[in-house]
Coordinates of N, CA and C in Angstrom, one line a residue:
M21 N 53.8 73.8 182.0 CA 53.6 72.5 181.6 C 53.1 72.4 180.2
F22 N 53.7 71.5 179.4 CA 53.3 71.4 178.0 C 53.1 69.9 177.7
W23 N 52.3 69.6 176.7 CA 52.0 68.2 176.3 C 52.5 68.0 175.0
T24 N 53.1 66.8 174.8 CA 53.5 66.3 173.5 C 52.7 65.1 173.2
S25 N 52.0 65.0 172.1 CA 51.1 63.8 171.9 C 51.4 63.2 170.5
E26 N 51.0 62.0 170.4 CA 50.9 61.3 169.2 C 49.8 60.3 169.3
P27 N 49.3 59.7 168.3 CA 48.1 58.8 168.4 C 48.2 57.8 169.5
R28 N 47.3 57.9 170.5 CA 47.2 56.9 171.6 C 48.2 57.0 172.7
Y29 N 49.2 57.9 172.5 CA 50.3 58.0 173.5 C 50.5 59.5 173.9
L30 N 50.8 59.7 175.1 CA 50.9 61.0 175.6 C 52.1 61.1 176.6
A31 N 52.9 62.1 176.4 CA 54.0 62.3 177.4 C 53.8 63.6 178.0
L32 N 53.9 63.7 179.3 CA 53.8 64.9 180.1 C 55.2 65.4 180.4
C33 N 55.5 66.7 180.1 CA 56.7 67.3 180.4 C 56.5 68.5 181.3
T34 N 57.1 68.5 182.4 CA 57.0 69.7 183.3 C 58.3 70.4 183.3
F35 N 58.2 71.8 183.1 CA 59.4 72.6 183.0 C 59.4 73.6 184.1
W36 N 60.5 73.5 184.9 CA 60.7 74.4 186.0 C 61.7 75.4 185.4
A37 N 61.3 76.5 184.9 CA 62.2 77.4 184.2 C 63.1 78.2 185.2
L38 N 64.4 78.1 185.0 CA 65.3 78.9 185.8 C 65.2 78.8 187.3
L39 N 65.1 77.5 187.7 CA 65.2 77.2 189.1 C 66.6 76.7 189.5
P40 N 67.2 77.1 190.7 CA 68.5 76.7 191.0 C 68.5 75.2 191.4
L41 N 69.6 74.6 191.1 CA 69.8 73.2 191.5 C 70.8 73.2 192.6
A42 N 70.3 73.0 193.8 CA 71.2 73.1 195.0 C 71.8 71.7 195.4
S43 N 71.0 70.7 195.3 CA 71.5 69.4 195.7 C 70.5 68.3 195.3
P44 N 70.9 67.0 195.3 CA 70.0 65.9 195.0 C 68.8 66.0 195.9
T45 N 68.9 66.4 197.1 CA 67.7 66.5 198.0 C 66.7 67.5 197.5
T46 N 67.2 68.7 197.0 CA 66.4 69.7 196.5 C 65.6 69.1 195.3
N47 N 66.3 68.4 194.4 CA 65.7 67.8 193.2 C 64.6 66.8 193.7
R48 N 64.9 66.1 194.7 CA 63.9 65.1 195.1 C 62.6 65.8 195.6
R49 N 62.7 66.8 196.3 CA 61.5 67.6 196.7 C 60.8 68.1 195.5
R50 N 61.5 68.6 194.6 CA 60.9 69.2 193.4 C 60.1 68.2 192.6
L51 N 60.7 67.0 192.4 CA 60.0 65.9 191.7 C 58.8 65.4 192.5
N52 N 59.0 65.4 193.8 CA 57.9 64.9 194.7 C 56.7 65.8 194.6
S53 N 56.8 67.1 194.4 CA 55.7 68.0 194.4 C 55.2 68.2 192.9
G54 N 55.9 67.7 192.0 CA 55.6 68.0 190.6 C 54.6 67.0 189.9
A55 N 54.1 67.5 188.8 CA 53.2 66.7 188.0 C 53.8 65.5 187.4
A56 N 55.1 65.5 187.1 CA 55.8 64.4 186.4 C 55.6 63.1 187.1
A57 N 55.9 63.1 188.4 CA 55.8 61.8 189.2 C 54.4 61.4 189.3
E58 N 53.4 62.3 189.4 CA 52.0 61.9 189.5 C 51.5 61.3 188.2
A59 N 52.0 61.9 187.1 CA 51.6 61.4 185.8 C 52.1 60.0 185.6
T60 N 53.3 59.7 186.0 CA 53.9 58.4 185.9 C 53.1 57.4 186.7
K61 N 52.6 57.8 187.9 CA 51.8 56.9 188.7 C 50.5 56.6 188.0
E62 N 50.0 57.5 187.2 CA 48.8 57.3 186.4 C 49.0 56.6 185.1
G63 N 50.2 56.2 184.9 CA 50.5 55.5 183.6 C 50.9 56.3 182.4
I64 N 51.2 57.6 182.7 CA 51.5 58.5 181.6 C 53.0 58.8 181.7
P65 N 53.8 58.5 180.6 CA 55.2 58.7 180.6 C 55.5 60.2 180.9
S66 N 56.5 60.4 181.7 CA 56.8 61.8 182.1 C 58.3 62.1 182.2
I67 N 58.5 63.4 182.0 CA 59.9 64.0 182.2 C 59.8 65.3 182.9
S68 N 60.7 65.5 183.9 CA 60.7 66.8 184.6 C 62.0 67.5 184.2
F69 N 61.9 68.8 184.0 CA 63.0 69.6 183.6 C 63.3 70.6 184.6
A70 N 64.6 70.9 184.9 CA 65.0 71.9 185.9 C 66.3 72.5 185.4
A71 N 66.4 73.8 185.6 CA 67.6 74.5 185.1 C 68.3 75.2 186.3
A72 N 69.6 75.3 186.2 CA 70.5 75.8 187.3 C 70.6 77.3 187.2
T73 N 70.2 77.9 186.1 CA 70.3 79.4 186.1 C 69.2 80.0 186.9
A74 N 69.5 80.7 187.9 CA 68.4 81.2 188.8 C 68.0 82.6 188.5
A75 N 66.7 82.7 188.4 CA 66.1 84.1 188.2 C 64.7 84.1 188.7
G76 N 64.4 85.0 189.6 CA 63.1 85.1 190.1 C 62.3 86.3 189.4
V77 N 62.1 86.1 188.1 CA 61.4 87.1 187.3 C 60.2 86.6 186.7
S78 N 59.3 87.5 186.3 CA 58.0 87.2 185.7 C 58.3 86.6 184.3
Y79 N 57.4 85.7 183.8 CA 57.4 85.2 182.5 C 57.2 86.3 181.5
T80 N 56.6 87.5 181.9 CA 56.4 88.6 180.9 C 57.7 89.2 180.4
T81 N 58.8 88.9 181.2 CA 60.1 89.5 180.7 C 60.6 88.8 179.4
L82 N 60.0 87.7 179.1 CA 60.3 87.0 177.8 C 60.0 87.9 176.6
T83 N 59.0 88.8 176.8 CA 58.7 89.8 175.7 C 59.2 91.2 176.0
T84 N 59.2 91.5 177.3 CA 59.6 92.9 177.6 C 61.1 93.1 177.7
Q85 N 61.8 92.0 177.9 CA 63.3 92.0 178.0 C 63.8 90.9 177.1
P86 N 63.6 90.9 175.8 CA 64.0 89.8 175.0 C 65.5 89.5 174.9
N87 N 66.3 90.4 175.2 CA 67.8 90.2 175.2 C 68.4 90.0 176.5
S88 N 67.6 89.9 177.6 CA 68.2 89.7 178.9 C 68.8 88.3 179.0
P89 N 69.7 88.1 179.9 CA 70.3 86.8 180.1 C 69.2 85.8 180.5
N90 N 68.2 86.2 181.3 CA 67.2 85.3 181.8 C 66.3 84.8 180.6
T91 N 66.0 85.7 179.7 CA 65.2 85.4 178.5 C 65.9 84.5 177.6
L92 N 67.2 84.8 177.4 CA 68.0 84.0 176.5 C 68.2 82.6 177.1
S93 N 68.4 82.5 178.4 CA 68.5 81.2 179.1 C 67.2 80.4 178.9
A94 N 66.1 81.1 179.1 CA 64.8 80.4 179.0 C 64.6 79.8 177.6
H95 N 65.0 80.6 176.6 CA 64.8 80.1 175.2 C 65.8 78.9 175.0
L96 N 67.0 79.0 175.5 CA 68.0 77.9 175.3 C 67.5 76.6 175.9
Y97 N 67.0 76.7 177.2 CA 66.5 75.6 177.9 C 65.3 75.0 177.2
A98 N 64.4 75.9 176.7 CA 63.2 75.4 176.0 C 63.6 74.6 174.8
E99 N 64.6 75.1 174.0 CA 65.0 74.4 172.8 C 65.6 73.0 173.2
L100 N 66.4 73.0 174.2 CA 67.0 71.7 174.7 C 65.9 70.7 175.1
S101 N 64.9 71.2 175.8 CA 63.8 70.4 176.3 C 63.0 69.9 175.2
T102 N 62.7 70.7 174.2 CA 61.9 70.2 173.1 C 62.6 69.2 172.3
N103 N 63.9 69.4 172.1 CA 64.7 68.4 171.3 C 64.8 67.1 172.1
F104 N 64.9 67.1 173.4 CA 65.0 65.9 174.2 C 63.7 65.1 174.2
T105 N 62.6 65.9 174.3 CA 61.3 65.2 174.3 C 61.1 64.5 172.9
R106 N 61.4 65.2 171.8 CA 61.3 64.6 170.5 C 62.2 63.3 170.4
T107 N 63.4 63.4 171.0 CA 64.3 62.2 171.0 C 63.7 61.1 171.7
V108 N 63.1 61.3 172.9 CA 62.5 60.2 173.7 C 61.3 59.6 172.9
L109 N 60.5 60.5 172.2 CA 59.4 60.0 171.5 C 59.7 59.4 170.1
A110 N 60.9 59.6 169.6 CA 61.2 59.2 168.2 C 61.1 57.7 168.0
P111 N 61.7 56.9 168.8 CA 61.6 55.4 168.5 C 60.2 55.0 168.6
S112 N 59.8 54.0 167.7 CA 58.5 53.5 167.7 C 58.2 52.5 168.8
L113 N 59.2 52.1 169.5 CA 59.1 51.1 170.6 C 58.1 51.6 171.6
R114 N 57.3 50.7 172.1 CA 56.4 51.0 173.2 C 56.6 50.0 174.3
P115 N 56.6 50.3 175.6 CA 56.2 51.7 176.1 C 57.3 52.7 175.9
I116 N 56.9 54.0 176.1 CA 57.8 55.1 175.9 C 58.9 55.0 177.0
L117 N 58.5 54.8 178.2 CA 59.4 54.6 179.4 C 58.9 53.4 180.1
P118 N 59.8 52.7 180.9 CA 59.4 51.6 181.7 C 58.3 52.1 182.7
A119 N 57.4 51.2 183.1 CA 56.3 51.5 184.1 C 56.9 52.0 185.4
G120 N 56.3 53.0 186.0 CA 56.7 53.5 187.3 C 58.0 54.4 187.3
V121 N 58.5 54.7 186.1 CA 59.7 55.4 185.9 C 59.5 56.8 185.3
T122 N 60.2 57.8 185.8 CA 60.2 59.1 185.2 C 61.6 59.6 185.0
L123 N 61.8 60.5 184.1 CA 63.1 61.0 183.8 C 63.2 62.4 184.4
K124 N 64.4 62.7 185.1 CA 64.7 64.0 185.6 C 65.8 64.6 184.7
V125 N 65.6 65.8 184.2 CA 66.6 66.4 183.3 C 67.0 67.7 184.0
N126 N 68.3 67.9 184.3 CA 68.8 69.1 185.0 C 69.8 69.7 184.1
Y127 N 69.7 71.0 183.9 CA 70.6 71.8 183.0 C 71.6 72.6 183.8
S128 N 72.8 72.6 183.3 CA 73.9 73.5 183.9 C 73.5 74.9 183.6
P129 N 74.1 75.8 184.4 CA 73.9 77.3 184.1 C 74.3 77.7 182.8
T130 N 73.6 78.6 182.2 CA 74.1 79.2 180.9 C 75.1 80.3 181.2
T131 N 75.7 80.8 180.1 CA 76.8 81.8 180.3 C 76.4 83.0 179.4
F132 N 75.7 83.9 179.9 CA 75.4 85.2 179.2 C 75.8 86.3 180.0
T133 N 76.2 87.4 179.4 CA 76.6 88.6 180.2 C 75.3 89.3 180.6
A134 N 75.4 90.3 181.4 CA 74.2 91.1 181.8 C 73.6 91.8 180.6
A135 N 74.4 92.0 179.6 CA 73.8 92.6 178.3 C 73.3 91.6 177.4
G136 N 73.3 90.3 177.8 CA 72.7 89.3 176.9 C 73.6 88.8 175.9
K137 N 74.9 89.0 176.0 CA 75.9 88.5 175.0 C 76.4 87.2 175.5
P138 N 76.7 86.2 174.6 CA 77.3 84.9 175.0 C 78.7 85.2 175.6
A139 N 78.9 84.5 176.7 CA 80.1 84.6 177.5 C 80.5 83.2 177.9
G140 N 81.6 82.7 177.6 CA 82.0 81.3 178.0 C 81.4 80.3 177.0
K141 N 81.3 79.1 177.5 CA 80.9 77.9 176.6 C 79.5 77.4 176.7
C142 N 78.7 78.0 177.5 CA 77.3 77.5 177.7 C 76.2 78.5 177.2
S143 N 76.3 78.8 176.0 CA 75.3 79.8 175.5 C 74.6 79.3 174.2
R144 N 74.8 78.1 173.8 CA 74.1 77.5 172.6 C 73.7 76.1 173.0
P145 N 72.7 75.6 172.4 CA 72.3 74.2 172.7 C 73.4 73.2 172.3
S146 N 74.2 73.5 171.3 CA 75.2 72.5 170.9 C 76.4 72.5 171.9
D147 N 76.4 73.5 172.8 CA 77.5 73.5 173.8 C 77.3 72.5 174.9
F148 N 76.1 72.0 175.0 CA 75.8 71.1 176.2 C 75.9 69.6 175.8
T149 N 76.5 68.9 176.7 CA 76.7 67.4 176.6 C 75.7 66.8 177.5
W150 N 74.9 65.8 177.0 CA 73.9 65.1 177.8 C 74.6 63.9 178.4
V151 N 74.4 63.7 179.7 CA 75.0 62.7 180.5 C 74.0 61.9 181.3
L152 N 74.0 60.6 181.2 CA 73.2 59.7 182.1 C 73.7 59.7 183.5
T153 N 72.9 60.0 184.5 CA 73.4 60.3 185.8 C 72.5 59.5 186.9
R154 N 72.9 59.7 188.1 CA 72.1 59.1 189.2 C 71.8 60.2 190.3
T155 N 70.9 60.0 191.2 CA 70.6 61.1 192.1 C 71.4 61.0 193.4
Q156 N 71.7 59.8 193.9 CA 72.4 59.6 195.1 C 73.8 59.1 194.9
P157 N 74.8 59.6 195.6 CA 76.2 59.2 195.4 C 76.5 57.8 196.1
T158 N 75.8 57.5 197.2 CA 76.1 56.3 198.0 C 75.1 55.3 197.8
T159 N 75.4 54.1 197.3 CA 74.5 53.0 197.2 C 75.4 51.8 196.8
S160 N 74.9 50.6 197.1 CA 75.6 49.4 196.9 C 75.2 48.8 195.5
S161 N 74.2 49.4 194.8 CA 73.8 48.9 193.6 C 74.7 49.2 192.4
T162 N 74.7 48.5 191.4 CA 75.5 48.7 190.2 C 74.7 49.4 189.1
D163 N 75.2 50.4 188.5 CA 74.5 51.1 187.5 C 74.8 50.5 186.1
V164 N 74.0 50.9 185.1 CA 74.3 50.5 183.8 C 75.7 50.9 183.3
G165 N 76.3 50.2 182.5 CA 77.6 50.6 182.0 C 77.5 51.8 181.0
S166 N 78.3 52.8 181.3 CA 78.3 54.0 180.5 C 79.7 54.6 180.6
C167 N 80.2 55.0 179.5 CA 81.5 55.6 179.4 C 82.6 54.8 180.2
G168 N 82.5 53.5 180.0 CA 83.5 52.6 180.6 C 83.4 52.4 182.1
R169 N 82.3 52.8 182.7 CA 82.1 52.7 184.2 C 80.8 52.1 184.5
Y170 N 80.7 51.4 185.6 CA 79.4 50.9 186.1 C 78.9 51.7 187.3
R171 N 79.3 52.9 187.4 CA 78.8 53.8 188.4 C 78.6 55.2 187.7
L172 N 77.3 55.5 187.6 CA 77.0 56.8 186.9 C 77.4 58.0 187.8
P173 N 77.7 59.1 187.2 CA 78.0 60.3 187.9 C 76.8 60.8 188.6
V174 N 76.9 61.6 189.7 CA 75.8 62.1 190.4 C 75.4 63.4 189.7
E175 N 74.1 63.6 189.6 CA 73.5 64.7 188.8 C 74.0 66.0 189.3
A176 N 74.0 66.3 190.6 CA 74.4 67.6 191.1 C 75.9 67.9 190.7
A177 N 76.8 66.9 190.7 CA 78.1 67.2 190.3 C 78.2 67.5 188.8
V178 N 77.4 66.8 188.0 CA 77.4 67.0 186.6 C 76.9 68.4 186.2
V179 N 75.9 68.8 186.9 CA 75.3 70.2 186.6 C 76.3 71.3 187.0
R180 N 77.1 71.0 188.1 CA 78.1 72.0 188.5 C 79.4 71.9 187.7
G181 N 79.5 70.9 186.8 CA 80.8 70.6 186.2 C 81.0 71.3 184.9
G182 N 80.1 72.1 184.4 CA 80.3 72.8 183.1 C 79.1 72.8 182.3
C183 N 79.2 72.6 181.0 CA 78.0 72.7 180.1 C 77.5 71.3 179.9
Y184 N 76.7 70.8 180.9 CA 76.1 69.5 180.9 C 74.6 69.5 181.1
V185 N 74.0 68.4 180.6 CA 72.6 68.2 181.0 C 72.6 66.8 181.6
A186 N 72.2 66.7 182.9 CA 72.1 65.5 183.6 C 70.7 64.9 183.4
V187 N 70.7 63.6 183.0 CA 69.5 62.9 182.8 C 69.5 61.7 183.7
T188 N 68.5 61.7 184.7 CA 68.4 60.7 185.7 C 67.1 59.9 185.6
V189 N 67.3 58.6 185.7 CA 66.1 57.7 185.6 C 65.7 57.4 187.1
V190 N 64.5 57.8 187.5 CA 64.1 57.6 188.9 C 62.8 56.9 189.0
N191 N 62.6 56.2 190.1 CA 61.3 55.6 190.5 C 60.4 56.7 190.9
A192 N 59.2 56.8 190.2 CA 58.3 57.9 190.5 C 57.7 57.9 191.9
T193 N 57.7 56.7 192.5 CA 57.1 56.6 193.9 C 58.1 56.9 194.9
T194 N 59.3 56.3 194.8 CA 60.3 56.5 195.9 C 61.2 57.7 195.6
K195 N 61.3 58.2 194.4 CA 62.1 59.3 193.9 C 63.6 58.9 194.0
L196 N 63.9 57.6 194.0 CA 65.3 57.1 194.1 C 65.7 56.6 192.8
D197 N 67.0 56.3 192.7 CA 67.5 55.7 191.5 C 66.9 54.3 191.2
V198 N 66.8 54.0 189.9 CA 66.3 52.7 189.6 C 67.5 51.7 189.4
S199 N 67.2 50.5 189.2 CA 68.3 49.5 189.0 C 69.0 49.7 187.7
G200 N 70.2 49.1 187.6 CA 70.9 49.1 186.3 C 70.2 48.6 185.2
A201 N 69.3 47.6 185.4 CA 68.6 46.9 184.4 C 67.5 47.9 183.8
V202 N 66.9 48.7 184.7 CA 65.9 49.7 184.2 C 66.6 50.8 183.5
Q203 N 67.8 51.3 184.0 CA 68.6 52.3 183.4 C 68.9 51.8 182.0
L204 N 69.2 50.6 181.8 CA 69.6 50.0 180.5 C 68.4 50.1 179.5
E205 N 67.2 49.9 180.0 CA 66.0 50.0 179.1 C 65.9 51.4 178.5
V206 N 66.1 52.4 179.4 CA 66.1 53.8 178.9 C 67.2 54.1 178.0
L207 N 68.4 53.6 178.4 CA 69.6 53.9 177.6 C 69.5 53.3 176.2
N208 N 68.9 52.0 176.1 CA 68.7 51.4 174.8 C 67.7 52.1 174.0
R209 N 66.7 52.7 174.6 CA 65.7 53.5 173.8 C 66.4 54.7 173.2
L210 N 67.3 55.4 173.9 CA 67.9 56.6 173.4 C 69.2 56.4 172.7
A211 N 69.7 55.2 172.7 CA 71.0 54.9 172.1 C 71.1 55.3 170.6
P212 N 70.0 55.0 169.8 CA 70.1 55.3 168.4 C 70.3 56.8 168.1
S213 N 69.9 57.6 169.0 CA 70.1 59.1 168.8 C 71.5 59.5 169.1
R214 N 72.2 58.7 169.8 CA 73.6 59.0 170.2 C 73.6 60.3 171.0
I215 N 72.6 60.5 171.8 CA 72.5 61.8 172.6 C 73.5 61.9 173.7
F216 N 73.8 60.7 174.3 CA 74.6 60.8 175.6 C 76.1 60.9 175.3
G217 N 76.8 61.7 176.1 CA 78.2 61.8 176.1 C 78.8 61.4 177.4
C218 N 80.0 61.7 177.7 CA 80.6 61.3 179.0 C 80.9 62.6 179.8
F219 N 80.9 62.4 181.1 CA 81.2 63.5 182.0 C 82.6 63.6 182.3
H220 N 83.2 64.7 182.1 CA 84.7 64.9 182.4 C 84.8 66.0 183.5
G221 N 84.5 65.6 184.7 CA 84.6 66.6 185.7 C 85.3 66.0 186.9

């Protein structure tokens, strides 16, 4: 867990390094047990981060195995997470996020060989496209307009679809998707950064 602060405002970011993304249900349990949702309930803007590259290794391998694919993935995800947090905090508009809302950020797997060499297209931060997503595929609600559609792609499909980062706006209490109007508030905040692209999967 790390904190990013500025005068009178504080954002809590929880990082689940190298955890597998199995399904939207898995993500829901993850957020339910995490500090991000609780922080939002206490009025602190929050973001949860999860990565699809799975590794059950100690954090000490960051220094003992600096060129391993796990270490390289951890550094890549950390850089992406730091940049996203800065992007969220950059606009001077307040509040940072709508009340009762948290952001879930899920990263696609990285592509490094066992020797720690880049392999494929997912080995640098610039390889990843950020996509606004939803948690649940079936709902009667209309999402915010994005990439010419009023139905956002499902985060699990985006994470499995290549070098993508799925960003989902969820209600911190229900862990479900928010309305299109609330999605729009978040999209408008991040629009100046032009961070979001489209999912081609």
